[in-house]
Coordinates of C-alpha atoms in Angstrom, one line a residue:
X677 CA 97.3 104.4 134.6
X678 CA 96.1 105.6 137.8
X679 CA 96.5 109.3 139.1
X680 CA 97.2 108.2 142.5
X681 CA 100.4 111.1 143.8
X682 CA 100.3 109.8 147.3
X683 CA 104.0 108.8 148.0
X684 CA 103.5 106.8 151.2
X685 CA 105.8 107.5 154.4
X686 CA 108.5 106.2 152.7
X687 CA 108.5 107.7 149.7
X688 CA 107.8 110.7 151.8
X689 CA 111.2 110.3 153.7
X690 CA 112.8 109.2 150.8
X691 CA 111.5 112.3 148.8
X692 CA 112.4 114.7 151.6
X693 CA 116.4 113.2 151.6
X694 CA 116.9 113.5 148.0
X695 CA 115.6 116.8 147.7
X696 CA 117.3 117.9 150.4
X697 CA 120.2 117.2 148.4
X698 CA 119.5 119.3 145.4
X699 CA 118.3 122.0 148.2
X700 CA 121.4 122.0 149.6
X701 CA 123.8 122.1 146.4
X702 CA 121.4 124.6 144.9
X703 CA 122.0 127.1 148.4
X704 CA 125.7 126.3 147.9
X705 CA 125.8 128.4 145.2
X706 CA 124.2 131.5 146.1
X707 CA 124.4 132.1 150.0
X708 CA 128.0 132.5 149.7
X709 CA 127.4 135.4 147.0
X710 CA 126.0 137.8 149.5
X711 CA 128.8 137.2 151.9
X712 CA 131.6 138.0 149.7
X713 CA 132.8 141.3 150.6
X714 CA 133.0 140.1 154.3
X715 CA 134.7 137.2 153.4
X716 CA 137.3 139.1 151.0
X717 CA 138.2 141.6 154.3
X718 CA 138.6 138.9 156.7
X719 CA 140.9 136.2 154.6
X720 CA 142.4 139.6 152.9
X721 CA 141.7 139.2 149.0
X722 CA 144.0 140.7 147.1
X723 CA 141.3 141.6 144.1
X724 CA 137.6 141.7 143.2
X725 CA 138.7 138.9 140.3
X726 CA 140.7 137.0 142.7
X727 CA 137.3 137.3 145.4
X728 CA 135.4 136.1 142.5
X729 CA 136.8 132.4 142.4
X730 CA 134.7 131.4 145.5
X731 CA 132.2 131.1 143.5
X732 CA 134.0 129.7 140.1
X733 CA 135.9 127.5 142.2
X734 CA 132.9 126.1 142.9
X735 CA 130.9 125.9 139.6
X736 CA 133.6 124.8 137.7
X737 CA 134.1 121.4 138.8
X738 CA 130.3 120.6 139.0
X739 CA 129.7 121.5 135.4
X740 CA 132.8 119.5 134.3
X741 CA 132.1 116.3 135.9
X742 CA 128.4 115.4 136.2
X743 CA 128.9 113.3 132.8
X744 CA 131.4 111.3 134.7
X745 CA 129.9 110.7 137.6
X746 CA 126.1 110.2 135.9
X747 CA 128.1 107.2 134.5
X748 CA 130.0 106.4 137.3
X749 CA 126.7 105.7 138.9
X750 CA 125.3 103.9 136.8
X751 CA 128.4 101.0 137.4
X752 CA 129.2 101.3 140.8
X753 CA 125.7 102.2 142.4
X754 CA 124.2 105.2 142.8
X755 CA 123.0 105.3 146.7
X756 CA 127.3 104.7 147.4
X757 CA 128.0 107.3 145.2
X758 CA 125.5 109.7 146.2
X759 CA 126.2 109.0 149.6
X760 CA 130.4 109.5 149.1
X761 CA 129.3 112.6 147.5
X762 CA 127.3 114.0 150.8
X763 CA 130.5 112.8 153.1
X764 CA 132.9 115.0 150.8
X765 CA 130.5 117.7 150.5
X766 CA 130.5 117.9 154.8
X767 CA 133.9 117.9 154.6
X768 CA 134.8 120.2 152.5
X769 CA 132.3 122.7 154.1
X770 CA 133.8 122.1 157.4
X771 CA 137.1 123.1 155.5
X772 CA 135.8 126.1 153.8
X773 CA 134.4 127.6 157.7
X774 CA 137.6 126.8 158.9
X775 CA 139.8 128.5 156.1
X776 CA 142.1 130.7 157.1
X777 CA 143.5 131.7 154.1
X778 CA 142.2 132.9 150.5
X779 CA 143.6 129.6 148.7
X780 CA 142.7 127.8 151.5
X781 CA 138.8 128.6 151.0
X782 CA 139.1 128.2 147.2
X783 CA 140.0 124.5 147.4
X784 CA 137.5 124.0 149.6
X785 CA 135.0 125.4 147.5
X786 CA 136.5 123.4 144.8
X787 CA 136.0 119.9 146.6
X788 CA 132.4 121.0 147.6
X789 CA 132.1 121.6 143.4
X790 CA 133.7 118.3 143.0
X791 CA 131.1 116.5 145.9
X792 CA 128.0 118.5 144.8
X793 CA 128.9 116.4 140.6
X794 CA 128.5 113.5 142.1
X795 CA 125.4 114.4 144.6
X796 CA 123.3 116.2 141.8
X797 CA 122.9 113.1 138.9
X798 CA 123.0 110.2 141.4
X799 CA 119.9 112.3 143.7
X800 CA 117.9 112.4 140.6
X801 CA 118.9 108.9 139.4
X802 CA 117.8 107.6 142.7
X803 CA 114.1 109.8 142.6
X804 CA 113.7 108.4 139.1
X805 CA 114.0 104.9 140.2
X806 CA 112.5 105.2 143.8
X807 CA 109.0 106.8 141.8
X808 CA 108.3 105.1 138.5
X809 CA 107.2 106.7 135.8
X810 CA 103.4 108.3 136.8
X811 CA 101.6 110.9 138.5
X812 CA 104.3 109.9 142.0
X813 CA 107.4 110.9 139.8
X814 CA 105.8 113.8 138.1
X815 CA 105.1 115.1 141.8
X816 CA 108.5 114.3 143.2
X817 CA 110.0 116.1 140.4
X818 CA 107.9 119.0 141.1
X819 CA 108.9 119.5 144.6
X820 CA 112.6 118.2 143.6
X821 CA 112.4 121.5 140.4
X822 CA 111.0 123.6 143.5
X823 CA 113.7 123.4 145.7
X824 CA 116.5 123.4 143.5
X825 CA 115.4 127.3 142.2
X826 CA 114.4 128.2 146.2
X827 CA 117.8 127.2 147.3
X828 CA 119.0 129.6 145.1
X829 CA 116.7 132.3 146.1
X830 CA 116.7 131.7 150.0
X831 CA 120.4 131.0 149.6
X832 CA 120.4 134.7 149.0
X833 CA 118.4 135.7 151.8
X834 CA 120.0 133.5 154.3
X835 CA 123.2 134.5 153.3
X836 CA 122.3 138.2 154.3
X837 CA 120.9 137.2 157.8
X838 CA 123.4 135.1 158.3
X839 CA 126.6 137.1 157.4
X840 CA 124.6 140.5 159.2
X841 CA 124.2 138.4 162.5
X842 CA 126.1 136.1 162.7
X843 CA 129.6 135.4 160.3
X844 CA 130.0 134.3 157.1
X845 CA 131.9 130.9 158.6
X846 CA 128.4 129.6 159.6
X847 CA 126.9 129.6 156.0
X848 CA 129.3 126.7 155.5
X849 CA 128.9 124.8 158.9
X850 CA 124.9 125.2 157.8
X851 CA 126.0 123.5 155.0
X852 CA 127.5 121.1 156.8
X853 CA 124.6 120.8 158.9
X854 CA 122.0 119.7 156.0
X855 CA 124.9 117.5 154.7
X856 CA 124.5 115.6 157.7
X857 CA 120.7 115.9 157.8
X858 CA 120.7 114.1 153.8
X859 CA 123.2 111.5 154.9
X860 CA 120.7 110.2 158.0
X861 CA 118.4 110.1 155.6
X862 CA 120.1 108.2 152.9
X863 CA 121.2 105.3 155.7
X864 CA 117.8 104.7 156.9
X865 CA 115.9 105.2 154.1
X866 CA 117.3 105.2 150.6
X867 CA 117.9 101.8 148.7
X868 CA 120.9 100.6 145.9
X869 CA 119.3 101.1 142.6
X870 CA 121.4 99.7 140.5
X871 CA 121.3 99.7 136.7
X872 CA 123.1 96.4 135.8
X873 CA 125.5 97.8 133.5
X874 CA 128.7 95.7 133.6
X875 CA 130.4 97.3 131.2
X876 CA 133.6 99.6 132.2
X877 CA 134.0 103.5 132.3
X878 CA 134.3 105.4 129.2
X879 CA 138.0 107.2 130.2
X880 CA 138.5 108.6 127.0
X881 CA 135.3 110.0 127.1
X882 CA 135.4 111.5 130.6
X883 CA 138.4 113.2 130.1
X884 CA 137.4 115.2 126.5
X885 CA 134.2 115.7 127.8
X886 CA 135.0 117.4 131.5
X887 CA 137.5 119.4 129.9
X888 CA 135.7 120.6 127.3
X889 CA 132.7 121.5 129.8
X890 CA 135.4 123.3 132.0
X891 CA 136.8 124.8 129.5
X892 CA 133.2 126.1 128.2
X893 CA 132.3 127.4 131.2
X894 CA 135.2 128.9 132.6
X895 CA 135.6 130.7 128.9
X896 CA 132.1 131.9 129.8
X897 CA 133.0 133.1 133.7
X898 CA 136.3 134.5 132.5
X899 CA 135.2 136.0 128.7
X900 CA 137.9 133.9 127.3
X901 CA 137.1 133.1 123.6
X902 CA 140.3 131.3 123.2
X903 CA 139.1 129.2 126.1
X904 CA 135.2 128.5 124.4
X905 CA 137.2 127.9 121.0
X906 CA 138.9 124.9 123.0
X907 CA 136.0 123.7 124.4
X908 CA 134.1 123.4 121.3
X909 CA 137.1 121.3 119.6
X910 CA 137.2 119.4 122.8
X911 CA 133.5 118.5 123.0
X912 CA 133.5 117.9 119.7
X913 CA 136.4 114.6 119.9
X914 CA 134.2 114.2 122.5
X915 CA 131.5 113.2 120.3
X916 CA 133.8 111.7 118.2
X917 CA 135.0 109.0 121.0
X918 CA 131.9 108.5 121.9
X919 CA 130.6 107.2 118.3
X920 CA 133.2 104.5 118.5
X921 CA 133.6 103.4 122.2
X922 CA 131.6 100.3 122.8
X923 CA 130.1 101.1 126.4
X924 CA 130.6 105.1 125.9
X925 CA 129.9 108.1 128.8
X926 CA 127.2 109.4 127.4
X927 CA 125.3 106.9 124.7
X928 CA 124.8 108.9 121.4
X929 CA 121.8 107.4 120.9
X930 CA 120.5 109.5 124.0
X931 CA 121.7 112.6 122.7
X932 CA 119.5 112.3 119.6
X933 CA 116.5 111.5 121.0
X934 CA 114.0 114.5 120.7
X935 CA 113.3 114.4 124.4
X936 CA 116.6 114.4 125.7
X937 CA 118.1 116.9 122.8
X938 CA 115.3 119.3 123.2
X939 CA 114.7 119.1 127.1
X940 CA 118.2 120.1 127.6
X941 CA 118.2 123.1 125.1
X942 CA 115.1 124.7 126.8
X943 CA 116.2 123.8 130.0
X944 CA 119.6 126.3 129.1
X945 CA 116.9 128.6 127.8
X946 CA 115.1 129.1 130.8
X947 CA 118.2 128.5 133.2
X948 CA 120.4 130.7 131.5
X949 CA 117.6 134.1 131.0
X950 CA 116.7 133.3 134.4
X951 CA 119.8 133.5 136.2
X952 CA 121.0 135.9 134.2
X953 CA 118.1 138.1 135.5
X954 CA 118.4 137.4 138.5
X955 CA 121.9 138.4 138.7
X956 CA 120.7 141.8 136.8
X957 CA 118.3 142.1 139.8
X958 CA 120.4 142.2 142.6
X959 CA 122.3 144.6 140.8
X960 CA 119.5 147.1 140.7
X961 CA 118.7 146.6 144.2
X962 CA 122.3 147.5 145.2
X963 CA 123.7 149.7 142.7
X964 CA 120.0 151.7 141.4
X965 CA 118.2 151.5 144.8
X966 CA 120.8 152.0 147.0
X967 CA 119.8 148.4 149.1
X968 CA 122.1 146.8 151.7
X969 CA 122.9 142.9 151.1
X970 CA 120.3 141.9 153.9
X971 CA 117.7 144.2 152.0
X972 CA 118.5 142.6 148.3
X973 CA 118.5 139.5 149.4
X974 CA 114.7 140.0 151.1
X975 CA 114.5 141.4 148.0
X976 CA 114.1 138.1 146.0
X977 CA 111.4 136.7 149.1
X978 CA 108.4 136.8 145.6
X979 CA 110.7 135.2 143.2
X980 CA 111.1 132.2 146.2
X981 CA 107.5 132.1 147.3
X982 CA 106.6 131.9 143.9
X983 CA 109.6 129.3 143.3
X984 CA 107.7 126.9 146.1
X985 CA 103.8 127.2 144.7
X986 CA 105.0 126.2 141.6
X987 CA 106.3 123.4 142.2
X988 CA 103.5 122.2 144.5
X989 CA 101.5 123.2 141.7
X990 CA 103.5 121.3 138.7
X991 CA 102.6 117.9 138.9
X992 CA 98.7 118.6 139.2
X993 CA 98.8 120.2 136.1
X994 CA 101.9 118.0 133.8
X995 CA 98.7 115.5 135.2
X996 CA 96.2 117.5 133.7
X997 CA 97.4 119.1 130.1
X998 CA 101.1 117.2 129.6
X999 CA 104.3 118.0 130.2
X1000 CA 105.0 119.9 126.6
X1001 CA 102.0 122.8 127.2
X1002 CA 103.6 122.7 131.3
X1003 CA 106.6 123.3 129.5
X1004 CA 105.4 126.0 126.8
X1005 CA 103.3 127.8 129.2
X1006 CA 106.0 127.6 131.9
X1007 CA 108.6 129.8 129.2
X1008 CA 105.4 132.1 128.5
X1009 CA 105.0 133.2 132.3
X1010 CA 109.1 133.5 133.0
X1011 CA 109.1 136.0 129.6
X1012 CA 106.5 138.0 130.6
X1013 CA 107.5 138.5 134.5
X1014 CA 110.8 138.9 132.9
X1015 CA 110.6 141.3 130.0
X1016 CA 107.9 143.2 132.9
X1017 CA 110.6 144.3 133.9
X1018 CA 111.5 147.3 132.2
X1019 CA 109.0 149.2 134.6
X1020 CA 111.4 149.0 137.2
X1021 CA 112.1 152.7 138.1
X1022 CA 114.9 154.6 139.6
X1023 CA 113.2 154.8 142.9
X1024 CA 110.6 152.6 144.9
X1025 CA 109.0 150.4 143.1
X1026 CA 108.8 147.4 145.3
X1027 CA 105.3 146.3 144.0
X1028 CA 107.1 145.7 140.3
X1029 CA 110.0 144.1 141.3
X1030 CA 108.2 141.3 143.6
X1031 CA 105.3 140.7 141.3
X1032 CA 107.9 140.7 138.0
X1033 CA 110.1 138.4 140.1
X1034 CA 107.6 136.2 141.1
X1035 CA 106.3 135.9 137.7
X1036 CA 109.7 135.3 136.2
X1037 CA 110.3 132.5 139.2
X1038 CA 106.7 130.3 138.9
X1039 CA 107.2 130.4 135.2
X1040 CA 110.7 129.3 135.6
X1041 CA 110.2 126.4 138.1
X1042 CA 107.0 125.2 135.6
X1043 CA 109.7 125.1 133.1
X1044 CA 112.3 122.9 135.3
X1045 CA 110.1 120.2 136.5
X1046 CA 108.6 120.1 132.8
X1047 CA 112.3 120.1 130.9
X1048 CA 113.9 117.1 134.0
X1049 CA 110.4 114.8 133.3
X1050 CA 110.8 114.8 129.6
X1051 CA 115.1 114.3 129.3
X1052 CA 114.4 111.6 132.4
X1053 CA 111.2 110.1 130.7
X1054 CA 111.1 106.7 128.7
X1055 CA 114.2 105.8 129.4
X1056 CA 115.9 102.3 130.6
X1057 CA 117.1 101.9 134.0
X1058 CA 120.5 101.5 133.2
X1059 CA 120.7 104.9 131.3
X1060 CA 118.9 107.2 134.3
X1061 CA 122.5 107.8 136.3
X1062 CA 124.2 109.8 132.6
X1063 CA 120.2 110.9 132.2
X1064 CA 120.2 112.7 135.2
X1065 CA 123.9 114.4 134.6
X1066 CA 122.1 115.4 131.5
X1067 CA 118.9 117.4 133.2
X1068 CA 120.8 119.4 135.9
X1069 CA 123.6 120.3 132.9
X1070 CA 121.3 123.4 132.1
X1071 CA 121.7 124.3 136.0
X1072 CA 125.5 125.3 135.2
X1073 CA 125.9 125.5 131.9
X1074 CA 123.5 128.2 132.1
X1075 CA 126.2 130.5 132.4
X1076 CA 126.1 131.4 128.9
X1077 CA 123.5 133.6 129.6
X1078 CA 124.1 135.2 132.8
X1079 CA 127.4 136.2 130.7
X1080 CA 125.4 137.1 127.4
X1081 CA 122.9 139.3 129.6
X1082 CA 126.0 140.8 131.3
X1083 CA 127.3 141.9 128.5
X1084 CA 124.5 142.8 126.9
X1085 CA 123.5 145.5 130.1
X1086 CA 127.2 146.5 129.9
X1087 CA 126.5 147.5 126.5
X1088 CA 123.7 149.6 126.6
X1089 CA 124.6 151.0 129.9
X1090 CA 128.2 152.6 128.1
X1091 CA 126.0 154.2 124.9
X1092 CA 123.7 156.2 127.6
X1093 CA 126.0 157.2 129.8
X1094 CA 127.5 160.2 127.9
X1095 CA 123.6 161.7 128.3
X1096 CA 122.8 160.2 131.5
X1097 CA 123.3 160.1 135.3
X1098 CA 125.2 156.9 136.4
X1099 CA 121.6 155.5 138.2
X1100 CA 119.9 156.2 134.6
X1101 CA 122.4 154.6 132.7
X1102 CA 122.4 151.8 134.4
X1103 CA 119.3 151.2 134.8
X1104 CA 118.9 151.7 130.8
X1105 CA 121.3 148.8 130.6
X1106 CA 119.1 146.7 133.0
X1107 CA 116.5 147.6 131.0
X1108 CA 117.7 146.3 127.7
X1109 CA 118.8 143.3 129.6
X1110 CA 115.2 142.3 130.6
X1111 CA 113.7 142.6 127.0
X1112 CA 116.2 140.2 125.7
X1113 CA 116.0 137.7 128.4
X1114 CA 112.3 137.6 128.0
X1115 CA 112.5 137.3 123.8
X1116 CA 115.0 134.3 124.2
X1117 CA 112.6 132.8 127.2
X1118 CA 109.2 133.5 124.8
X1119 CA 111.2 131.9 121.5
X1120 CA 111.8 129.1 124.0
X1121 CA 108.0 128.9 124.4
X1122 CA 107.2 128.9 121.1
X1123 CA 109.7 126.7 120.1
X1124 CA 108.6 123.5 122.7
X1125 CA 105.3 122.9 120.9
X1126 CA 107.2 122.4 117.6
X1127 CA 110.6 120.6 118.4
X1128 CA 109.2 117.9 120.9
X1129 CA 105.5 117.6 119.3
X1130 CA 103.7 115.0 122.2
X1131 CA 106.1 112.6 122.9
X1132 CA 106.8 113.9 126.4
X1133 CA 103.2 114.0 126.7
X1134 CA 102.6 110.2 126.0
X1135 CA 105.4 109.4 128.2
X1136 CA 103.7 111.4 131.0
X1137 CA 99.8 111.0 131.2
X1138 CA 99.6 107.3 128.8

């Protein structure tokens, strides 16, 4: 095979639309966190939990129907589904800037969770068949894992500047903006790739399985057990259907292969202890450090810098030592930036927090592009739409362990605080926080050697 990564001007263009995609779905997410107290005194939220399903509203709906629409793709075409996906993703931005009222917003944010399901498994679907497996793929994937963390990051940032300067209406009509941007792009230079697949949609399966995945994740968001005890008996009917449907959602023969299985638990490894940092971060800069939102989110500038040079650097080196050790060492950095930091004083500290940060985000980003490239590897044409549902599931599901950290800081923080000022206390609870998030992210980097072996590797540099 040759090494050759040059992607042409086409594959350039063609590159630069689909991950502008997964840019802007992954900013969707987090540049309307920063703006939420503004936007809770202008449309006059009635609670801090009510306030809170902006955000939910949003995730929900992704999480529960990229199965479906992975499929979907894979029947009716993926460039006219990706494509439908952008248009409804504009639209409902331009609805959530004009909202005027707290419901209002909510269902927007809701059709943008709906739009950004069908935009996430048909971008990748479309990447994997635009740049065949190689050296071109591995890079593409690279840059795609890059932007896809650093929307999150400068989502964060730009939703400071944008909300101090400006309003927080005009982080949607940016939104909206890029939407329009990705769907230029997709006319003039994205092609059909379709898979072939005749066969008709699984709706038995797409129904267990997006309620069972919205009922996991909003358990998760909400701390309802009764609503995770659901989800596991509808996931597992799920699996059930799915063993006897003849052209099923998601092929159980996919799910057991070692690639796919695996890639997907370390990709929740690494999503999940990284988000759930993350989260734990900006809570120090506000509530320990005393930072306004435009200073937190300026805050996370390492952890996106860092996001970016790692994936340009990815694909050079899944090229060089294989996607498993990419993979392994990719855990290794993200535990040690993350359990780093417990040196995170009371005071100061800005060195720690951006070297720990951008630690925690280059290790994380090696760990994306390595855990998409193996689910998405050795795979037939007609299974890369589901495939691709499949990879970016971590993205969301990962909530498990922004909740588990959560709680976990919450925990600590309530056994020091009889013997402690509220700063200290927290900041023990932070603490704690870290040095489990980076255990789970270094078993994660122990594990990968062992579970996938060198399959992934074949599949990358044969």
């Amino acid at each position: 095979m040759t090494n050759d990564t040059s992607l042409g001007a086409r594959g350039r263009l063609i590159l630069i639309t689909l991950c502008g995609a997964t840019f802007m779905t992954g900013l969707d997410y987090s540049i309307i966190t920063v703006a939420l107290p503004a936007i809770g005194r202008d449309l006059g939220f009635a609670t801090a939990s009510g306030l809170q399903w902006v955000v939910t509203a949003c995730l929900l709906p992704t999480a529960a129907l990229m199965p479906l629409f992975g499929r979907a793709s894979d029947v009716v075409g993926r460039r006219r589904l990706f494509m439908a996906g952008v248009v409804a993703f504009m639209a409902f931005s331009l609805m959530a800037a004009l909202a005027a009222l707290p419901g209002v917003l909510v269902t927007a944010r809701a059709g943008q969770g709906v739009a950004a399901a069908m935009i996430g498994p048909t971008a990748l679907a479309l990447m994997t068949s635009a740049f065949p497996e190689g050296p071109r793929r591995v890079r593409a994937m690279g840059v795609n894992g890059a932007l896809l963390s650093l929307g999150f990051v400068i989502g964060t940032i730009g939703g400071g500047l944008i909300t101090s300067g400006l309003n927080w209406r005009w982080t949607m009509l940016i939104l909206m903006a890029i939407g329009a941007l990705v769907l230029l792009g997709a006319v003039s230079v994205v092609r059909e790739s379709e898979s072939g697949s005749l066969a008709r949609l699984d709706v038995p399966g797409a129904v267990l399985a997006s309620a069972g995945l919205f009922a996991l994740v909003y358990g998760i968001s909400a701390g309802s057990w009764l609503s995770v005890g659901a989800s596991v008996v509808l996931l597992g009917l799920f699996l059930v259907a799915e063993g006897r449907h003849v052209a099923p959602l998601v092929p159980l023969g996919l799910l057991r292969r070692t690639t796919v299985k695996w890639g997907m638990t370390l990709g929740l490894v690494t999503f999940g202890m990284c988000g759930g940092a993350t989260l734990l971060l900006s809570i120090h800069m506000q509530d320990v450090l005393g930072y306004s939102a435009l200073q937190t989110g300026l805050g996370f500038l390492g952890e996106g810098v860092a996001a970016l040079a790692a994936g340009a650097f990815a694909a050079r080196l899944m090229s060089t030592i294989g996607t498993v050790r990419v993979l392994t060492a990719g855990l290794a950095v993200q535990a040690v930036g993350t359990a780093a930091m417990v040196f995170l004083p009371v005071s100061g500290g800005i060195g720690v927090l951006l070297a720990t940060s951008a630690a925690m985000g280059f290790g994380h980003v090696l760990a994306v592009v390595a855990t998409i490239t193996t689910i998405t590897s050795g795979l037939s044409d007609d299974d890369q739409g589901v495939a691709g549902s499949l990879a970016q599931m971590p993205t969301f599901v990962g909530a498990i362990g922004v909740a588990a950290l959560t709680a976990v800081a919450a925990a600590r923080s309530a056994a020091l605080a009889p013997e402690a000022t509220a700063s200290m206390a927290t900041l023990g609870g932070l603490h704690a926080a870290f040095l489990v998030a980076g255990a789970v992210a270094l078993l994660g980097a122990l594990a990968a050697p062992l579970v996938l072996a060198r399959p992934a590797d074949r599949l990358v540099t044969a």
